[in-house]
C-alpha cells in the first residue's frame, strides 16, 4: 500500500486525519495505563529488593522519565524535518510536542522527589541524573518561551528549532549519568537502570504503563497540533468551513 | 481496602505521586478540548462579522 506522506504535510489534510486518530490513541492510553497499574498494584509482591511498597512509584516515574527523554528526541526530529523540507506541519508538530514533554519532565521530577524522600531520605540532590533532568525541563521551557517571544511564526519556528537541536546534547548526558561504563567516574545516588534485576511482574506492569504513556502523548500532541493549525490557518477557507461540534 | 491505601505506611508518597500524574494527565486534554472549542467559536464569529460587512 502506497501512502503519499507528503499529502499529510499540508495542514488541511492532516487536521481531519489527526481528529480521527485522537480517540483511538486516547482509548488505548486509558486501557494500557489502567491495566498496567492494576497489574502493578495487585499482582506484584510488596517488596522490590530492599524497597518496600513505595517502590510502586516506579510505574509512573519510569514511564514519565522515559517519555521526557524520548519526546525531546521526537521534538528535535520534527524541528530538523522542518529545517530541511521547510514544511509548516513539521514545525507545528515540534511545537505541539514541547509542552507535553515539559509536563512529562515535571512529572518525573515530582514522582522522583517522593520516591527519593522514602528511599534516600531526601527530596532532592544535585546528583547527575536529577540535575540533567532538571536541565531538560529548562530546555523545554526555553524552547516554549523562545517560540512565544517571536511573533512571526516562520522566524520563531526556525529559531526554536535551532535551540532544540543544540539542546539535544543533554540527552546522552541524561542517559550516561546513571549508565556510565566506569562506576568510579560517576558517583550517583540514583539507581542504575537495570531492567534485568526487576521482577518480571513489576517489569511487565512498568512497560505496559509506559506504552500507555506513549499513546497518551500521541493523543494530546495531536489535540494540540489541531489547535495550533486552527490558530495559524484561521484566515484560510477550509478552516472557515469547519463547524462547531455540539 | 484501607490497608491498600495505606501502602504499608507509605501511602502519602505513593498517592502524592499517582495523584499528581492523574491530575496533570487529566488537566492537559481538558484544557486542550476547551481551547479547541473556543478557537472554533472564534473562527465562526469572525466569519459572521465578515459576512455582515459585505
mmCIF file of N, CA and C in Angstrom, chain A residues 103-199:
data_model
loop_
_atom_site.group_PDB
_atom_site.id
_atom_site.type_symbol
_atom_site.label_atom_id
_atom_site.label_comp_id
_atom_site.label_asym_id
_atom_site.label_seq_id
_atom_site.Cartn_x
_atom_site.Cartn_y
_atom_site.Cartn_z
ATOM 1 N N UNK A 103 5.668 18.642 30.556
ATOM 2 C CA UNK A 103 4.805 18.061 31.599
ATOM 3 C C UNK A 103 5.372 16.719 32.065
ATOM 4 N N UNK A 104 5.825 15.898 31.098
ATOM 5 C CA UNK A 104 6.401 14.595 31.453
ATOM 6 C C UNK A 104 7.669 14.769 32.299
ATOM 7 N N UNK A 105 8.502 15.755 31.942
ATOM 8 C CA UNK A 105 9.719 16.007 32.718
ATOM 9 C C UNK A 105 9.358 16.430 34.137
ATOM 10 N N UNK A 106 8.368 17.330 34.252
ATOM 11 C CA UNK A 106 7.951 17.793 35.573
ATOM 12 C C UNK A 106 7.425 16.620 36.398
ATOM 13 N N UNK A 107 6.650 15.728 35.750
ATOM 14 C CA UNK A 107 6.112 14.570 36.466
ATOM 15 C C UNK A 107 7.227 13.640 36.940
ATOM 16 N N UNK A 108 8.262 13.478 36.107
ATOM 17 C CA UNK A 108 9.346 12.577 36.514
ATOM 18 C C UNK A 108 10.095 13.161 37.714
ATOM 19 N N UNK A 109 10.255 14.491 37.749
ATOM 20 C CA UNK A 109 10.935 15.124 38.881
ATOM 21 C C UNK A 109 10.072 15.053 40.145
ATOM 22 N N UNK A 110 8.776 15.294 39.969
ATOM 23 C CA UNK A 110 7.849 15.255 41.102
ATOM 24 C C UNK A 110 7.803 13.853 41.721
ATOM 25 N N UNK A 111 7.554 12.838 40.877
ATOM 26 C CA UNK A 111 7.451 11.471 41.403
ATOM 27 C C UNK A 111 8.809 11.007 41.941
ATOM 28 N N UNK A 112 9.881 11.483 41.288
ATOM 29 C CA UNK A 112 11.225 11.138 41.757
ATOM 30 C C UNK A 112 11.496 11.704 43.143
ATOM 31 N N UNK A 113 10.979 12.907 43.401
ATOM 32 C CA UNK A 113 11.180 13.532 44.711
ATOM 33 C C UNK A 113 10.510 12.705 45.807
ATOM 34 N N UNK A 114 9.275 12.245 45.539
ATOM 35 C CA UNK A 114 8.570 11.447 46.548
ATOM 36 C C UNK A 114 9.233 10.088 46.754
ATOM 37 N N UNK A 115 9.756 9.552 45.669
ATOM 38 C CA UNK A 115 10.457 8.273 45.790
ATOM 39 C C UNK A 115 11.785 8.481 46.530
ATOM 40 N N UNK A 116 12.466 9.556 46.195
ATOM 41 C CA UNK A 116 13.747 9.862 46.841
ATOM 42 C C UNK A 116 13.604 10.066 48.334
ATOM 43 N N UNK A 117 12.533 10.764 48.733
ATOM 44 C CA UNK A 117 12.320 11.025 50.164
ATOM 45 C C UNK A 117 12.161 9.714 50.933
ATOM 46 N N UNK A 118 11.495 8.726 50.319
ATOM 47 C CA UNK A 118 11.306 7.458 51.032
ATOM 48 C C UNK A 118 12.552 6.582 50.981
ATOM 49 N N UNK A 119 13.207 6.517 49.835
ATOM 50 C CA UNK A 119 14.303 5.543 49.753
ATOM 51 C C UNK A 119 15.671 6.130 50.088
ATOM 52 N N UNK A 120 15.884 7.426 49.832
ATOM 53 C CA UNK A 120 17.190 8.013 50.193
ATOM 54 C C UNK A 120 17.101 8.983 51.356
ATOM 55 N N UNK A 121 15.855 9.363 51.737
ATOM 56 C CA UNK A 121 15.676 10.318 52.816
ATOM 57 C C UNK A 121 15.876 11.755 52.385
ATOM 58 N N UNK A 122 15.813 12.005 51.068
ATOM 59 C CA UNK A 122 15.917 13.393 50.622
ATOM 60 C C UNK A 122 15.029 13.625 49.407
ATOM 61 N N UNK A 123 14.409 14.822 49.346
ATOM 62 C CA UNK A 123 13.535 15.144 48.226
ATOM 63 C C UNK A 123 14.348 15.430 46.971
ATOM 64 N N UNK A 124 15.516 16.009 47.174
ATOM 65 C CA UNK A 124 16.294 16.461 46.034
ATOM 66 C C UNK A 124 17.775 16.333 46.350
ATOM 67 N N UNK A 125 18.575 16.038 45.311
ATOM 68 C CA UNK A 125 20.009 16.042 45.477
ATOM 69 C C UNK A 125 20.606 16.464 44.143
ATOM 70 N N UNK A 126 21.759 17.129 44.186
ATOM 71 C CA UNK A 126 22.368 17.573 42.915
ATOM 72 C C UNK A 126 23.160 16.430 42.308
ATOM 73 N N UNK A 127 22.501 15.309 42.206
ATOM 74 C CA UNK A 127 23.087 14.105 41.622
ATOM 75 C C UNK A 127 23.010 14.245 40.092
ATOM 76 N N UNK A 128 23.932 13.615 39.336
ATOM 77 C CA UNK A 128 23.961 13.843 37.880
ATOM 78 C C UNK A 128 22.635 13.589 37.186
ATOM 79 N N UNK A 129 21.942 12.506 37.529
ATOM 80 C CA UNK A 129 20.688 12.193 36.845
ATOM 81 C C UNK A 129 19.633 13.265 37.104
ATOM 82 N N UNK A 130 19.493 13.651 38.348
ATOM 83 C CA UNK A 130 18.452 14.638 38.672
ATOM 84 C C UNK A 130 18.786 15.992 38.088
ATOM 85 N N UNK A 131 20.051 16.375 38.176
ATOM 86 C CA UNK A 131 20.452 17.676 37.649
ATOM 87 C C UNK A 131 20.237 17.739 36.143
ATOM 88 N N UNK A 132 20.625 16.671 35.429
ATOM 89 C CA UNK A 132 20.463 16.711 33.975
ATOM 90 C C UNK A 132 18.978 16.688 33.579
ATOM 91 N N UNK A 133 18.170 16.008 34.364
ATOM 92 C CA UNK A 133 16.725 16.004 34.093
ATOM 93 C C UNK A 133 16.135 17.397 34.312
ATOM 94 N N UNK A 134 16.649 18.103 35.329
ATOM 95 C CA UNK A 134 16.182 19.470 35.585
ATOM 96 C C UNK A 134 16.566 20.384 34.420
ATOM 97 N N UNK A 135 17.781 20.186 33.885
ATOM 98 C CA UNK A 135 18.210 20.992 32.735
ATOM 99 C C UNK A 135 17.308 20.706 31.541
ATOM 100 N N UNK A 136 16.896 19.434 31.386
ATOM 101 C CA UNK A 136 15.972 19.086 30.306
ATOM 102 C C UNK A 136 14.671 19.882 30.424
ATOM 103 N N UNK A 137 14.180 20.016 31.657
ATOM 104 C CA UNK A 137 12.955 20.799 31.882
ATOM 105 C C UNK A 137 13.171 22.244 31.442
ATOM 106 N N UNK A 138 14.351 22.806 31.807
ATOM 107 C CA UNK A 138 14.643 24.189 31.419
ATOM 108 C C UNK A 138 14.766 24.324 29.901
ATOM 109 N N UNK A 139 15.271 23.287 29.237
ATOM 110 C CA UNK A 139 15.370 23.326 27.774
ATOM 111 C C UNK A 139 13.996 23.380 27.130
ATOM 112 N N UNK A 140 13.072 22.541 27.654
ATOM 113 C CA UNK A 140 11.705 22.578 27.142
ATOM 114 C C UNK A 140 11.113 23.969 27.353
ATOM 115 N N UNK A 141 11.300 24.505 28.574
ATOM 116 C CA UNK A 141 10.729 25.815 28.885
ATOM 117 C C UNK A 141 11.359 26.881 27.989
ATOM 118 N N UNK A 142 12.675 26.774 27.767
ATOM 119 C CA UNK A 142 13.356 27.727 26.894
ATOM 120 C C UNK A 142 12.812 27.683 25.474
ATOM 121 N N UNK A 143 12.569 26.469 24.980
ATOM 122 C CA UNK A 143 12.016 26.301 23.630
ATOM 123 C C UNK A 143 10.648 26.959 23.539
ATOM 124 N N UNK A 144 9.794 26.685 24.527
ATOM 125 C CA UNK A 144 8.435 27.241 24.523
ATOM 126 C C UNK A 144 8.491 28.765 24.628
ATOM 127 N N UNK A 145 9.377 29.266 25.508
ATOM 128 C CA UNK A 145 9.476 30.709 25.719
ATOM 129 C C UNK A 145 9.978 31.414 24.461
ATOM 130 N N UNK A 146 11.007 30.820 23.838
ATOM 131 C CA UNK A 146 11.564 31.442 22.635
ATOM 132 C C UNK A 146 10.509 31.504 21.532
ATOM 133 N N UNK A 147 9.756 30.410 21.409
ATOM 134 C CA UNK A 147 8.750 30.382 20.358
ATOM 135 C C UNK A 147 7.653 31.428 20.583
ATOM 136 N N UNK A 148 7.287 31.619 21.853
ATOM 137 C CA UNK A 148 6.212 32.594 22.094
ATOM 138 C C UNK A 148 6.743 34.027 22.098
ATOM 139 N N UNK A 149 8.068 34.192 22.183
ATOM 140 C CA UNK A 149 8.628 35.548 22.224
ATOM 141 C C UNK A 149 8.702 36.185 20.840
ATOM 142 N N UNK A 150 8.780 35.335 19.788
ATOM 143 C CA UNK A 150 8.881 35.882 18.433
ATOM 144 C C UNK A 150 7.517 35.761 17.753
ATOM 145 N N UNK A 151 6.971 36.885 17.323
ATOM 146 C CA UNK A 151 5.601 36.842 16.804
ATOM 147 C C UNK A 151 5.482 36.195 15.431
ATOM 148 N N UNK A 152 6.466 36.442 14.579
ATOM 149 C CA UNK A 152 6.419 35.873 13.237
ATOM 150 C C UNK A 152 6.659 34.366 13.319
ATOM 151 N N UNK A 153 5.668 33.573 12.879
ATOM 152 C CA UNK A 153 5.750 32.120 13.034
ATOM 153 C C UNK A 153 6.963 31.511 12.347
ATOM 154 N N UNK A 154 7.266 31.996 11.130
ATOM 155 C CA UNK A 154 8.369 31.399 10.382
ATOM 156 C C UNK A 154 9.701 31.604 11.089
ATOM 157 N N UNK A 155 9.863 32.810 11.651
ATOM 158 C CA UNK A 155 11.094 33.087 12.386
ATOM 159 C C UNK A 155 11.151 32.297 13.693
ATOM 160 N N UNK A 156 10.041 32.290 14.425
ATOM 161 C CA UNK A 156 10.047 31.622 15.733
ATOM 162 C C UNK A 156 10.256 30.118 15.555
ATOM 163 N N UNK A 157 9.688 29.547 14.467
ATOM 164 C CA UNK A 157 9.869 28.118 14.197
ATOM 165 C C UNK A 157 11.335 27.777 13.993
ATOM 166 N N UNK A 158 11.990 28.589 13.161
ATOM 167 C CA UNK A 158 13.390 28.274 12.848
ATOM 168 C C UNK A 158 14.308 28.515 14.033
ATOM 169 N N UNK A 159 14.091 29.631 14.738
ATOM 170 C CA UNK A 159 14.949 29.938 15.890
ATOM 171 C C UNK A 159 14.817 28.860 16.960
ATOM 172 N N UNK A 160 13.578 28.455 17.257
ATOM 173 C CA UNK A 160 13.402 27.464 18.310
ATOM 174 C C UNK A 160 13.880 26.091 17.857
ATOM 175 N N UNK A 161 13.815 25.815 16.546
ATOM 176 C CA UNK A 161 14.325 24.530 16.046
ATOM 177 C C UNK A 161 15.832 24.432 16.298
ATOM 178 N N UNK A 162 16.543 25.533 16.078
ATOM 179 C CA UNK A 162 17.995 25.529 16.296
ATOM 180 C C UNK A 162 18.303 25.350 17.781
ATOM 181 N N UNK A 163 17.534 26.056 18.628
ATOM 182 C CA UNK A 163 17.726 25.898 20.074
ATOM 183 C C UNK A 163 17.514 24.441 20.487
ATOM 184 N N UNK A 164 16.450 23.821 19.953
ATOM 185 C CA UNK A 164 16.149 22.431 20.301
ATOM 186 C C UNK A 164 17.296 21.514 19.905
ATOM 187 N N UNK A 165 17.872 21.757 18.700
ATOM 188 C CA UNK A 165 18.977 20.919 18.236
ATOM 189 C C UNK A 165 20.194 21.037 19.144
ATOM 190 N N UNK A 166 20.513 22.264 19.552
ATOM 191 C CA UNK A 166 21.657 22.463 20.452
ATOM 192 C C UNK A 166 21.411 21.720 21.765
ATOM 193 N N UNK A 167 20.159 21.789 22.224
ATOM 194 C CA UNK A 167 19.818 21.161 23.495
ATOM 195 C C UNK A 167 19.875 19.653 23.467
ATOM 196 N N UNK A 168 19.905 19.071 22.268
ATOM 197 C CA UNK A 168 19.961 17.609 22.147
ATOM 198 C C UNK A 168 21.170 17.028 22.888
ATOM 199 N N UNK A 169 22.193 17.861 23.100
ATOM 200 C CA UNK A 169 23.393 17.412 23.811
ATOM 201 C C UNK A 169 23.079 16.877 25.202
ATOM 202 N N UNK A 170 21.933 17.299 25.772
ATOM 203 C CA UNK A 170 21.625 16.862 27.136
ATOM 204 C C UNK A 170 21.195 15.400 27.177
ATOM 205 N N UNK A 171 20.661 14.877 26.049
ATOM 206 C CA UNK A 171 20.082 13.530 26.094
ATOM 207 C C UNK A 171 21.121 12.440 26.438
ATOM 208 N N UNK A 172 22.285 12.407 25.741
ATOM 209 C CA UNK A 172 23.284 11.426 26.177
ATOM 210 C C UNK A 172 23.789 11.669 27.600
ATOM 211 N N UNK A 173 23.803 12.931 28.039
ATOM 212 C CA UNK A 173 24.234 13.209 29.419
ATOM 213 C C UNK A 173 23.265 12.550 30.395
ATOM 214 N N UNK A 174 21.955 12.694 30.120
ATOM 215 C CA UNK A 174 20.963 12.068 30.998
ATOM 216 C C UNK A 174 21.157 10.556 30.996
ATOM 217 N N UNK A 175 21.324 10.006 29.794
ATOM 218 C CA UNK A 175 21.449 8.555 29.681
ATOM 219 C C UNK A 175 22.677 8.042 30.434
ATOM 220 N N UNK A 176 23.837 8.641 30.194
ATOM 221 C CA UNK A 176 25.066 8.135 30.804
ATOM 222 C C UNK A 176 25.239 8.564 32.247
ATOM 223 N N UNK A 177 24.365 9.477 32.734
ATOM 224 C CA UNK A 177 24.505 9.898 34.124
ATOM 225 C C UNK A 177 24.282 8.739 35.089
ATOM 226 N N UNK A 178 23.584 7.696 34.653
ATOM 227 C CA UNK A 178 23.476 6.529 35.544
ATOM 228 C C UNK A 178 23.973 5.261 34.886
ATOM 229 N N UNK A 179 24.223 5.312 33.594
ATOM 230 C CA UNK A 179 24.689 4.107 32.921
ATOM 231 C C UNK A 179 26.148 4.240 32.501
ATOM 232 N N UNK A 180 26.946 4.935 33.305
ATOM 233 C CA UNK A 180 28.311 5.174 32.863
ATOM 234 C C UNK A 180 29.125 3.886 32.963
ATOM 235 N N UNK A 181 30.032 3.696 32.005
ATOM 236 C CA UNK A 181 30.782 2.439 31.935
ATOM 237 C C UNK A 181 31.651 2.185 33.170
ATOM 238 N N UNK A 182 32.258 3.227 33.705
ATOM 239 C CA UNK A 182 33.140 3.043 34.851
ATOM 240 C C UNK A 182 32.525 3.690 36.088
ATOM 241 N N UNK A 183 32.113 2.894 37.071
ATOM 242 C CA UNK A 183 31.441 3.449 38.244
ATOM 243 C C UNK A 183 32.306 4.438 39.031
ATOM 244 N N UNK A 184 33.634 4.355 38.863
ATOM 245 C CA UNK A 184 34.489 5.280 39.605
ATOM 246 C C UNK A 184 34.407 6.695 39.061
ATOM 247 N N UNK A 185 33.951 6.791 37.827
ATOM 248 C CA UNK A 185 33.933 8.112 37.208
ATOM 249 C C UNK A 185 32.698 8.920 37.549
ATOM 250 N N UNK A 186 31.622 8.232 37.882
ATOM 251 C CA UNK A 186 30.448 8.995 38.277
ATOM 252 C C UNK A 186 29.800 8.347 39.477
ATOM 253 N N UNK A 187 29.770 9.089 40.558
ATOM 254 C CA UNK A 187 29.137 8.581 41.765
ATOM 255 C C UNK A 187 27.745 9.161 41.830
ATOM 256 N N UNK A 188 26.756 8.338 41.510
ATOM 257 C CA UNK A 188 25.410 8.893 41.561
ATOM 258 C C UNK A 188 24.578 8.197 42.620
ATOM 259 N N UNK A 189 23.660 8.978 43.182
ATOM 260 C CA UNK A 189 22.734 8.491 44.187
ATOM 261 C C UNK A 189 21.664 7.642 43.502
ATOM 262 N N UNK A 190 21.282 8.099 42.311
ATOM 263 C CA UNK A 190 20.227 7.442 41.548
ATOM 264 C C UNK A 190 20.641 6.022 41.173
ATOM 265 N N UNK A 191 19.680 5.101 41.281
ATOM 266 C CA UNK A 191 19.965 3.707 40.918
ATOM 267 C C UNK A 191 20.273 3.592 39.427
ATOM 268 N N UNK A 192 21.041 2.578 39.112
ATOM 269 C CA UNK A 192 21.243 2.268 37.696
ATOM 270 C C UNK A 192 19.935 1.728 37.129
ATOM 271 N N UNK A 193 19.719 1.936 35.820
ATOM 272 C CA UNK A 193 18.510 1.347 35.268
ATOM 273 C C UNK A 193 18.837 -0.066 34.813
ATOM 274 N N UNK A 194 18.589 -1.013 35.689
ATOM 275 C CA UNK A 194 18.923 -2.404 35.367
ATOM 276 C C UNK A 194 17.636 -3.199 35.308
ATOM 277 N N UNK A 195 17.108 -3.298 34.094
ATOM 278 C CA UNK A 195 15.829 -3.974 33.917
ATOM 279 C C UNK A 195 15.896 -5.453 34.279
ATOM 280 N N UNK A 196 17.093 -6.030 34.172
ATOM 281 C CA UNK A 196 17.225 -7.470 34.406
ATOM 282 C C UNK A 196 16.953 -7.834 35.864
ATOM 283 N N UNK A 197 17.248 -6.899 36.771
ATOM 284 C CA UNK A 197 17.102 -7.225 38.180
ATOM 285 C C UNK A 197 15.685 -7.018 38.716
ATOM 286 N N UNK A 198 14.816 -6.460 37.876
ATOM 287 C CA UNK A 198 13.445 -6.199 38.317
ATOM 288 C C UNK A 198 12.600 -7.454 38.095
ATOM 289 N N UNK A 199 11.758 -7.750 39.076
ATOM 290 C CA UNK A 199 10.901 -8.933 38.960
ATOM 291 C C UNK A 199 9.972 -8.809 37.749
#
